[in-house]
PDB file of C-alpha atoms and ligand atoms in Angstrom:
ATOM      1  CA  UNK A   1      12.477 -10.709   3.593  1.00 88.00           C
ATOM      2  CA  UNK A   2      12.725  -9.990   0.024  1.00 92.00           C
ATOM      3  CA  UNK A   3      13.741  -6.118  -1.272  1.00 96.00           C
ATOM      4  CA  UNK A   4      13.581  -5.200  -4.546  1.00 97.00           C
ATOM      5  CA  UNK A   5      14.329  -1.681  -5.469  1.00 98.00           C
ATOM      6  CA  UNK A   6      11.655  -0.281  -8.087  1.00 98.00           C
ATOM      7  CA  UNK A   7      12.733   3.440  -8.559  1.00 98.00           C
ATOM      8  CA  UNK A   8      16.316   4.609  -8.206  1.00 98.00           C
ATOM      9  CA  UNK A   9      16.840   8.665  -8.790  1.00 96.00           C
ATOM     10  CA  UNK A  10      16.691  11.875  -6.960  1.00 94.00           C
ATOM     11  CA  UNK A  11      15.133   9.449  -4.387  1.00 98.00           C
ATOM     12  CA  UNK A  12      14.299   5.709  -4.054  1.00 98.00           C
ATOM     13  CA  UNK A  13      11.851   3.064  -3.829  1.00 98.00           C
ATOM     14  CA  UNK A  14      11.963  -0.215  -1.935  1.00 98.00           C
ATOM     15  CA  UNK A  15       9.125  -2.498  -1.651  1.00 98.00           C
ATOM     16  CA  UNK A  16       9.947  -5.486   0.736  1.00 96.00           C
ATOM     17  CA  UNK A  17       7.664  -8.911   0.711  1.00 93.00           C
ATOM     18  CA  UNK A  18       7.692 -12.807  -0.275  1.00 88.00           C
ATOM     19  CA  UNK A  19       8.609 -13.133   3.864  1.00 84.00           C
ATOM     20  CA  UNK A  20       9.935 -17.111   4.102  1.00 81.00           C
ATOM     21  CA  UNK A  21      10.001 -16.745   7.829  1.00 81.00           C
ATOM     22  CA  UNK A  22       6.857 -15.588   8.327  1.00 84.00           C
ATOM     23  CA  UNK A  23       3.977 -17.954   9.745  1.00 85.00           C
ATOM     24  CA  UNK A  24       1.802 -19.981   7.064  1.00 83.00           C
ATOM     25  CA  UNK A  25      -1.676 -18.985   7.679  1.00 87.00           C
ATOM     26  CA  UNK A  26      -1.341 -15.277   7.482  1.00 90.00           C
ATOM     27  CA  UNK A  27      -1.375 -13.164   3.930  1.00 91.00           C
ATOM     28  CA  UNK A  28       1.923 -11.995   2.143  1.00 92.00           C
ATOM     29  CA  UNK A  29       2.109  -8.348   2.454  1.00 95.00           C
ATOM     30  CA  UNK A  30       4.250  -5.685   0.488  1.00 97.00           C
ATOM     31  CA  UNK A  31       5.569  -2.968   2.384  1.00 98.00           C
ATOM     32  CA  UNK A  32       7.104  -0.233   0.490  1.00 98.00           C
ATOM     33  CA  UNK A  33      10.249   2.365   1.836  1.00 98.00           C
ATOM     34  CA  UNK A  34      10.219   5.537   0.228  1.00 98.00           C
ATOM     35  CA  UNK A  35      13.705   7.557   1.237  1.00 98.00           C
ATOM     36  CA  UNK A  36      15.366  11.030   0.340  1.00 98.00           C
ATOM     37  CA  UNK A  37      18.562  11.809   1.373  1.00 97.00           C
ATOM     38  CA  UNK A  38      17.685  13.123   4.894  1.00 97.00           C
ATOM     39  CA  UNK A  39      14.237  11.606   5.209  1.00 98.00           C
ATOM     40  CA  UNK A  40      12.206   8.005   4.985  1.00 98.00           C
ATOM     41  CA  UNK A  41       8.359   7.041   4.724  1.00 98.00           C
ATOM     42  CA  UNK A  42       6.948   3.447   5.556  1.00 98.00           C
ATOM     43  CA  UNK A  43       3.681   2.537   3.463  1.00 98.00           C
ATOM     44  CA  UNK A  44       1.736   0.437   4.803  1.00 98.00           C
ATOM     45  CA  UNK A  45       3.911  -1.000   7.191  1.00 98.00           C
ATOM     46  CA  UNK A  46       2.602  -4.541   8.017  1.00 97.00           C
ATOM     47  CA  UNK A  47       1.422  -6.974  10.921  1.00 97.00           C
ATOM     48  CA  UNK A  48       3.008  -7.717  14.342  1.00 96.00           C
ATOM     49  CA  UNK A  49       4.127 -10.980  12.702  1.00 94.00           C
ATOM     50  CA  UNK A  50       6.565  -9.485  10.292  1.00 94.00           C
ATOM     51  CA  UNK A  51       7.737  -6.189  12.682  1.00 96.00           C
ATOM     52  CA  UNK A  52      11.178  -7.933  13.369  1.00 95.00           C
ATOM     53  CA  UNK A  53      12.154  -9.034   9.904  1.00 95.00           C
ATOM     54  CA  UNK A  54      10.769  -5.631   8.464  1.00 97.00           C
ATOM     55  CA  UNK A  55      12.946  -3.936  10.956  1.00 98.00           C
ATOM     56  CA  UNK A  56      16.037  -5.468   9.975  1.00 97.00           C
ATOM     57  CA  UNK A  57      15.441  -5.087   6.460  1.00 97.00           C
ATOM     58  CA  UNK A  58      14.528  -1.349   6.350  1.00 98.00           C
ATOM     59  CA  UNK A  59      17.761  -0.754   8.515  1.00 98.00           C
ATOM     60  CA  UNK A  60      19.946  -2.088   5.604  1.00 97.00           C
ATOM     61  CA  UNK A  61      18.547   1.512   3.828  1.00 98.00           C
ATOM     62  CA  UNK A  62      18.376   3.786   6.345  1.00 98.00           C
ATOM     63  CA  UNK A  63      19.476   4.220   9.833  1.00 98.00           C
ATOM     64  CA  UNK A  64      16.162   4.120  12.078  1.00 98.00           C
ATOM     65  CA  UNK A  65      16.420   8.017  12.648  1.00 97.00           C
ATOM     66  CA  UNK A  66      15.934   8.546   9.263  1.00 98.00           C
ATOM     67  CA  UNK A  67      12.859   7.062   9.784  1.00 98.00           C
ATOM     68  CA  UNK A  68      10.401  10.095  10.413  1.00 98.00           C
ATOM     69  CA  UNK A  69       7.137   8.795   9.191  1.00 98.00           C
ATOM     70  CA  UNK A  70       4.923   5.806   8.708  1.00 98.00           C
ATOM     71  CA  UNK A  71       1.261   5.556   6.765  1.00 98.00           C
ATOM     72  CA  UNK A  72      -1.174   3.373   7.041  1.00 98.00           C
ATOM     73  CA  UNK A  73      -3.671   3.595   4.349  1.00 98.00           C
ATOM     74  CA  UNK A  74      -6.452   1.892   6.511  1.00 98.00           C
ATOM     75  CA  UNK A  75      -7.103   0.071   9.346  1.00 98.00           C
ATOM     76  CA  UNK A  76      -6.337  -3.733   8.324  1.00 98.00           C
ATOM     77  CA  UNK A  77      -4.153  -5.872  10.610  1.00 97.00           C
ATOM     78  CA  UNK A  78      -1.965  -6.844   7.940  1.00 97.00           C
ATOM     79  CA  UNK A  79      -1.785  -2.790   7.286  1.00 98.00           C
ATOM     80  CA  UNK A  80      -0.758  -1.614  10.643  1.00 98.00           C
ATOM     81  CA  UNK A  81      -0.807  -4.374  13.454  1.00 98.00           C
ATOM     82  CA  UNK A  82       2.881  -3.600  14.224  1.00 98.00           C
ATOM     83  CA  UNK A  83       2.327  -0.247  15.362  1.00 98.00           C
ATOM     84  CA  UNK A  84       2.602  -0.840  18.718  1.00 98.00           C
ATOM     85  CA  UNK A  85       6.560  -1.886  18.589  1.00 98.00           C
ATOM     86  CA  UNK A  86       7.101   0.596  15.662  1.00 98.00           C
ATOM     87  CA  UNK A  87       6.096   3.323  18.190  1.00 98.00           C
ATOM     88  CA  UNK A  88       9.151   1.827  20.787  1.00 98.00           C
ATOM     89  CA  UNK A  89      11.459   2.410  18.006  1.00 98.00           C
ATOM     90  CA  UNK A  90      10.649   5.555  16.110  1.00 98.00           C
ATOM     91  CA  UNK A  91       9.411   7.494  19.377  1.00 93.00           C
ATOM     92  CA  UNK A  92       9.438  10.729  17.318  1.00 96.00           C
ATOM     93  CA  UNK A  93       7.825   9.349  14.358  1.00 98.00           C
ATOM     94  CA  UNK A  94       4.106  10.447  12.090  1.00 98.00           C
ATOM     95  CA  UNK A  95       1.752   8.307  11.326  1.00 98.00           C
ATOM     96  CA  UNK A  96      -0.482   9.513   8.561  1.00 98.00           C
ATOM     97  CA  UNK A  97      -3.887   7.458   8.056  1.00 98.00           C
ATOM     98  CA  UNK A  98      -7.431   8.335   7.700  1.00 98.00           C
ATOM     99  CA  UNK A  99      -9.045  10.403  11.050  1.00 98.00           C
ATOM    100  CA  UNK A 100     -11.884   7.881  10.139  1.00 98.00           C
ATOM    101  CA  UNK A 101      -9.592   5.370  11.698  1.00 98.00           C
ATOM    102  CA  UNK A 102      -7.776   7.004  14.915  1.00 98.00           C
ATOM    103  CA  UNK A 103      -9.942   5.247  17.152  1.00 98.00           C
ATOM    104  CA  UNK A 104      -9.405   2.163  15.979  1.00 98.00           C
ATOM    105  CA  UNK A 105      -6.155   2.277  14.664  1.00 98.00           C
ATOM    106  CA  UNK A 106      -5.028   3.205  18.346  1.00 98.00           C
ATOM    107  CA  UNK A 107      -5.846  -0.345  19.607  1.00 98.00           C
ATOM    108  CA  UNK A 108      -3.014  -1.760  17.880  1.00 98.00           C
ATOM    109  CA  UNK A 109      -0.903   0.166  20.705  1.00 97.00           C
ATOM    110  CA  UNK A 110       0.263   3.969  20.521  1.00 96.00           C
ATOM    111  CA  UNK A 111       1.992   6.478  23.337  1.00 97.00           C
ATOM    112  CA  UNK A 112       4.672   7.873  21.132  1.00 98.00           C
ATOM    113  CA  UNK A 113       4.159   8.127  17.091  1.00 98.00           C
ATOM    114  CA  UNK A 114       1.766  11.079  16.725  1.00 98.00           C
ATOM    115  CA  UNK A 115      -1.528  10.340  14.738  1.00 98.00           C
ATOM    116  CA  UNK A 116      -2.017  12.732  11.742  1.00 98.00           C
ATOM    117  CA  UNK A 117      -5.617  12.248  10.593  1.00 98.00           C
ATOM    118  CA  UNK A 118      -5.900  12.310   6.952  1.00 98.00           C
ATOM    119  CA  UNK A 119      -9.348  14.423   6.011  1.00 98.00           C
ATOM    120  CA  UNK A 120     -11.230  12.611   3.194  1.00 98.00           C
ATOM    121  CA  UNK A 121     -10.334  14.370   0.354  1.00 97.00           C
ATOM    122  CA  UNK A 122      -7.088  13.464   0.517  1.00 95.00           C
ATOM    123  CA  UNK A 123      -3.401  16.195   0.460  1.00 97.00           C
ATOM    124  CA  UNK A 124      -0.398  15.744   1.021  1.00 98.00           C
ATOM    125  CA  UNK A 125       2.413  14.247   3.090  1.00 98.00           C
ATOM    126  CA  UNK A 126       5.900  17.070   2.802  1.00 98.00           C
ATOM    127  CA  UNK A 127       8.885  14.874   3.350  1.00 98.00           C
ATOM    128  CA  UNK A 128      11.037  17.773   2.364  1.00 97.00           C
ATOM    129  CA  UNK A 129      12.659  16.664  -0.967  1.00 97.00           C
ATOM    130  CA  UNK A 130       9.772  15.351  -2.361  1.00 98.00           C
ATOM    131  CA  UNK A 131       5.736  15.607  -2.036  1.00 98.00           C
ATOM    132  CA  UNK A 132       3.602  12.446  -1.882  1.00 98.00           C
ATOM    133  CA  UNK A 133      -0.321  13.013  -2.905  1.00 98.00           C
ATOM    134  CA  UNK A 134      -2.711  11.013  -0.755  1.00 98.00           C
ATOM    135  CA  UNK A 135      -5.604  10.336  -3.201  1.00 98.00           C
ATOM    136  CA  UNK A 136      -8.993   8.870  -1.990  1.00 98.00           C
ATOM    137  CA  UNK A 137     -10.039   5.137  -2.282  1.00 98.00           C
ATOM    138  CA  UNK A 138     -13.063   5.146   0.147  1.00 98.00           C
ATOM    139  CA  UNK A 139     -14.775   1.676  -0.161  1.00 98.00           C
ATOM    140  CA  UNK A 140     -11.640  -0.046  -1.895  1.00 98.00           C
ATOM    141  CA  UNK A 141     -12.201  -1.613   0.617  1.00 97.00           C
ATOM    142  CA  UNK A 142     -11.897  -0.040   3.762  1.00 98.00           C
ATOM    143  CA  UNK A 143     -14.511   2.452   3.830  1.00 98.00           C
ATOM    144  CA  UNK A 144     -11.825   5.399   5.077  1.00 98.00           C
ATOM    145  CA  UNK A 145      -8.973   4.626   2.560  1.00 98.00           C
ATOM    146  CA  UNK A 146      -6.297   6.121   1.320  1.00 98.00           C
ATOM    147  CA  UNK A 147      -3.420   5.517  -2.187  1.00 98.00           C
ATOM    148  CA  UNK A 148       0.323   7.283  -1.971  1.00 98.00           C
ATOM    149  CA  UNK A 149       0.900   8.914  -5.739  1.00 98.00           C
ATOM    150  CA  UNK A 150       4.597   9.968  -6.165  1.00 98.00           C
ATOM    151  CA  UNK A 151       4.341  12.074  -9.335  1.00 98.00           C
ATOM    152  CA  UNK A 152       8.040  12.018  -9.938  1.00 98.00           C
ATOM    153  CA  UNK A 153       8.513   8.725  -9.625  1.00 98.00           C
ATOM    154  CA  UNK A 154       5.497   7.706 -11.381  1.00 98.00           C
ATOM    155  CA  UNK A 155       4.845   5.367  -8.696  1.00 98.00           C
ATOM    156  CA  UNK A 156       1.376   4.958  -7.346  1.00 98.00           C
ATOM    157  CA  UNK A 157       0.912   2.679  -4.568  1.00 98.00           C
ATOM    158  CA  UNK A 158      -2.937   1.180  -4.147  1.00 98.00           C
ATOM    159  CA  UNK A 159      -3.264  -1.003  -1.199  1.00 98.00           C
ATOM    160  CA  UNK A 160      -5.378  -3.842  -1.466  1.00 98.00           C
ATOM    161  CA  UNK A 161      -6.562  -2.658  -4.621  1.00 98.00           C
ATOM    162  CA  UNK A 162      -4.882  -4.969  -7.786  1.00 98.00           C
ATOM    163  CA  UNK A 163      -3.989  -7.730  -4.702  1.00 97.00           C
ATOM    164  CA  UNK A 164      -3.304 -10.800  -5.702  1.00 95.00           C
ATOM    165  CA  UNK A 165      -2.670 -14.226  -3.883  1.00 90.00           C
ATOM    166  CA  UNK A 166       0.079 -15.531  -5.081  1.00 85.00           C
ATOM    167  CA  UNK A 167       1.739 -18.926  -4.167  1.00 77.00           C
ATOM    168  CA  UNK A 168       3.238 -19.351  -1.051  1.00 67.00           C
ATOM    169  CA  UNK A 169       6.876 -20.321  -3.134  1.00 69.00           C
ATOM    170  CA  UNK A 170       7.408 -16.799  -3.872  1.00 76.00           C
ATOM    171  CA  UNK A 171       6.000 -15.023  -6.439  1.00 88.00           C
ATOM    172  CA  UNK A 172       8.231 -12.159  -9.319  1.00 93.00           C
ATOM    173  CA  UNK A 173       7.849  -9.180  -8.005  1.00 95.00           C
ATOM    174  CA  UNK A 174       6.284  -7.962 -11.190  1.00 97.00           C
ATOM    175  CA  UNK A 175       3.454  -9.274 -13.063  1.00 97.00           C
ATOM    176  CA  UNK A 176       4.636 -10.889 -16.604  1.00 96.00           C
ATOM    177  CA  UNK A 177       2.061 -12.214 -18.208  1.00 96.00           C
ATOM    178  CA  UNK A 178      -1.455 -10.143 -17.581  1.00 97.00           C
ATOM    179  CA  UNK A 179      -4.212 -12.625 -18.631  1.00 97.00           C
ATOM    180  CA  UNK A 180      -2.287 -15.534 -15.873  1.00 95.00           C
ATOM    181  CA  UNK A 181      -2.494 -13.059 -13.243  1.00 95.00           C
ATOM    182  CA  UNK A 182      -6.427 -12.693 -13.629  1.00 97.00           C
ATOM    183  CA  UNK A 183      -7.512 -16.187 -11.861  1.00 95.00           C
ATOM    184  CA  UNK A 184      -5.559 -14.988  -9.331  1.00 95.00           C
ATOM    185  CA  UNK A 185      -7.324 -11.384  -8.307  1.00 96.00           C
ATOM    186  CA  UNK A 186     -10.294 -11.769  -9.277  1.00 96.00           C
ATOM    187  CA  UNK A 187     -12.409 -13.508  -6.426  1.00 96.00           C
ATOM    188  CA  UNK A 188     -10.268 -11.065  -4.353  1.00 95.00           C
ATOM    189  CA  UNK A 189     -11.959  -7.795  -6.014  1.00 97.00           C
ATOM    190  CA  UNK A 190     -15.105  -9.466  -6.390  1.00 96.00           C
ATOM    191  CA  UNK A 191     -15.548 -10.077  -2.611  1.00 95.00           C
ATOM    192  CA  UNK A 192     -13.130  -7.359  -0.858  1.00 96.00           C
ATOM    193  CA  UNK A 193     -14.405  -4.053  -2.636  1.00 96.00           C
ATOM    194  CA  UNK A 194     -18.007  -3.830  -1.570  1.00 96.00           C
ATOM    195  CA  UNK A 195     -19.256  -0.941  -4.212  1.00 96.00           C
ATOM    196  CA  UNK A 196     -19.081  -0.410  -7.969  1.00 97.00           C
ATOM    197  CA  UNK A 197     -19.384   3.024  -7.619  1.00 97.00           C
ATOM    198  CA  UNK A 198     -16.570   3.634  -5.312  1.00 97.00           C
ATOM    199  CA  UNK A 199     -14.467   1.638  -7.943  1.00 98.00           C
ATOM    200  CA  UNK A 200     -15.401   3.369 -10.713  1.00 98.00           C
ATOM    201  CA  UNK A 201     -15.021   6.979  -9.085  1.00 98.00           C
ATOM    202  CA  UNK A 202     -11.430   5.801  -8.730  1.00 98.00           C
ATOM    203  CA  UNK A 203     -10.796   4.512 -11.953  1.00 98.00           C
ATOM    204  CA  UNK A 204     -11.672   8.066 -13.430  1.00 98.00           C
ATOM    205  CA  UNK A 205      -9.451   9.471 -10.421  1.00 97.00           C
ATOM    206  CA  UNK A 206      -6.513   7.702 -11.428  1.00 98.00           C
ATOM    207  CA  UNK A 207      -6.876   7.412 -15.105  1.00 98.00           C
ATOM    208  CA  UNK A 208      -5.777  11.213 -14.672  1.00 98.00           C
ATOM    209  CA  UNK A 209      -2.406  10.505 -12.832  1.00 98.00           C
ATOM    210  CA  UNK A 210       0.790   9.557 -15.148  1.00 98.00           C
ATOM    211  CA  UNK A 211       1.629   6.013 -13.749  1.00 98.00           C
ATOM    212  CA  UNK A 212       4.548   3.741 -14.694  1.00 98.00           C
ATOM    213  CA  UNK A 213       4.398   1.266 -11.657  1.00 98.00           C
ATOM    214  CA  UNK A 214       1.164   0.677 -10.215  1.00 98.00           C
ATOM    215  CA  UNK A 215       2.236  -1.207  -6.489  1.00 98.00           C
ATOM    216  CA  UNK A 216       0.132  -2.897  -4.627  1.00 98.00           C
ATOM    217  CA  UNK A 217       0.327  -4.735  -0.621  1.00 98.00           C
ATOM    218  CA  UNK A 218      -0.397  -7.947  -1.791  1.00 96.00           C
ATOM    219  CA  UNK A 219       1.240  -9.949  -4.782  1.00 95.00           C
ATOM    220  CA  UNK A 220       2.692  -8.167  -7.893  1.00 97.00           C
ATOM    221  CA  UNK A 221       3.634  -4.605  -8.728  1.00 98.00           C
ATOM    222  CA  UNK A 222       2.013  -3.627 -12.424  1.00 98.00           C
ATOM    223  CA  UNK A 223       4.018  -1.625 -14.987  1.00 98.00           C
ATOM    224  CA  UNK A 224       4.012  -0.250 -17.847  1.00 97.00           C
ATOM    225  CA  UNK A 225       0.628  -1.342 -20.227  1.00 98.00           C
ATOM    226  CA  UNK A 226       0.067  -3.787 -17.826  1.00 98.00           C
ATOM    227  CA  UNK A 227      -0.528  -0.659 -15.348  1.00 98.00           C
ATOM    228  CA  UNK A 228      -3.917   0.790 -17.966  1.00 98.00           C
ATOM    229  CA  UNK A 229      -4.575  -3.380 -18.518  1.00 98.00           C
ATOM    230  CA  UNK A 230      -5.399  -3.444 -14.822  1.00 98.00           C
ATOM    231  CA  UNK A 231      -7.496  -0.089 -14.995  1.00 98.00           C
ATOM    232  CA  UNK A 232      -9.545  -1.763 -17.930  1.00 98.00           C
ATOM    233  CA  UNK A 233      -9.891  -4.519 -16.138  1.00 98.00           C
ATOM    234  CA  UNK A 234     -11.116  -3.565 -12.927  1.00 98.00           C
ATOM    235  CA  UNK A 235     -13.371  -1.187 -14.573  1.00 98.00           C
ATOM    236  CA  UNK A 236     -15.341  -3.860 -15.955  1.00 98.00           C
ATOM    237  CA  UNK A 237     -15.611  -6.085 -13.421  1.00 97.00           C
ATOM    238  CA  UNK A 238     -18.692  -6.022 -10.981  1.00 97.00           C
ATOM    239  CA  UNK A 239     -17.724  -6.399  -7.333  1.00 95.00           C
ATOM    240  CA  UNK A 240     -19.331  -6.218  -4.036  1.00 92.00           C
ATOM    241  CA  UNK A 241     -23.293  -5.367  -3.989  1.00 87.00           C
ATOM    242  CA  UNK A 242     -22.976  -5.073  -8.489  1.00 81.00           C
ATOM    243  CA  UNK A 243     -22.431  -9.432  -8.081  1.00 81.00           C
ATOM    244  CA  UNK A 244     -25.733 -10.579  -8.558  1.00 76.00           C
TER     245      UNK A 244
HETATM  246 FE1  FE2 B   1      -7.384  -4.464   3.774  1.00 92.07          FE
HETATM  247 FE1  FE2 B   2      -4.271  -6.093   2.664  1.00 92.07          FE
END
């Protein structure tokens, strides 16, 4: 498993992906580590598939007591499958994700790891050191969602929203070229978010937040003006019900 380090300061940033061992037919994920110096955060932690690899990787950063939470910002396999062995190893851990989800969520296996329902309008997650802000993506795509926004970072990570399928040979981390990535995301968007509205709203939402890296589970991480090329773009583009 591939970790790349995005944000280095008062406290860090890993996102781990581009899996070689992992089985063929199932989707590349991202999973990002977010760490202080006492405390560590899993977003979006992945499927059963990957639990072993992920494992070993996050425990080159922190020792696995460190670990004290987990999110999950919906209710995807690829999101949150692994829960079931997570909640062997981090007995005393969190998991924050939408209360929309709890019922489901709980099928993927949990006796341990208590289940913080996230209301829909969003708040916070206190890791001590530092403050994440949960902000609302309902409908992008899961229809109880949720985005991490690390305002002192300037990190904000968006789930399935600005995925893109990349090769299987291991795409950059980062997207390079903007108009190349396009053919790549946009029959994702088109058919995975169901409601212009919803992606709209959250345009406006995050057009309001000061972003350098825009990261997302699947594919590349956006920085920079490629970060407000992605907002124009998916602001214009008609998914779900819009596609006529
Ligand atoms: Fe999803
Ligand atoms: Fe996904």
């Amino acid at each position: 498993m591939k970790a790349t380090t995005i944000y280095e300061g008062s406290h860090q940033w890993v996102v781990f992906g581009r899996d070689p061992e992992k089985p063929e037919k199932i989707i590349d994920t991202n999973q990002y580590l977010i760490s202080t110096s006492s405390r560590a955060i899993l977003l979006d932690p992945g499927g059963i598939e990957i639990f072993s690899s992920m494992l070993a990787a996050t425990l080159h950063y922190v020792p696995i007591d460190q670990i004290t939470d987990l999110f999950a910002s919906h209710q995807d396999p690829d999101i949150i499958s692994s829960l079931g062995l997570w909640d062997q190893v981090l007995p005393n851990a969190k998991l924050h994700s939408p209360w929309l989800w709890e019922g489901f969520i709980r099928h993927f296996g949990l006796n341990n790891i208590e289940y913080v329902p996230l209301q829909d309008d969003g708040g916070v997650i206190d890791l001590g050191e530092i403050t994440l802000q949960l902000i609302p993506a309902h409908y992008l795509h899961s229809s109880g969602n949720f985005h991490v926004y690390d305002p002192h970072a300037k990190i904000l990570f968006t789930g399935d929203v600005g995925a893109a399928l990349e090769p299987e040979d291991g795409a950059p981390m980062f997207v390079e070229n903007f108009d190349e990535q396009i053919p790549k995301m946009k029959l994702f968007h088109q058919r995975w978010m169901p409601s212009n509205e919803a992606k709209n709203d959250w345009v406006t939402r995050v057009r309001r937040l000061d972003i350098d890296i825009l990261a997302p589970q699947h594919g590349r991480l956006y920085k920079g003006d490629d970060v407000k090329r992605f907002l124009d773009w998916f602001e214009a583009l008609d998914v779900g019900v819009a596609i006529k």
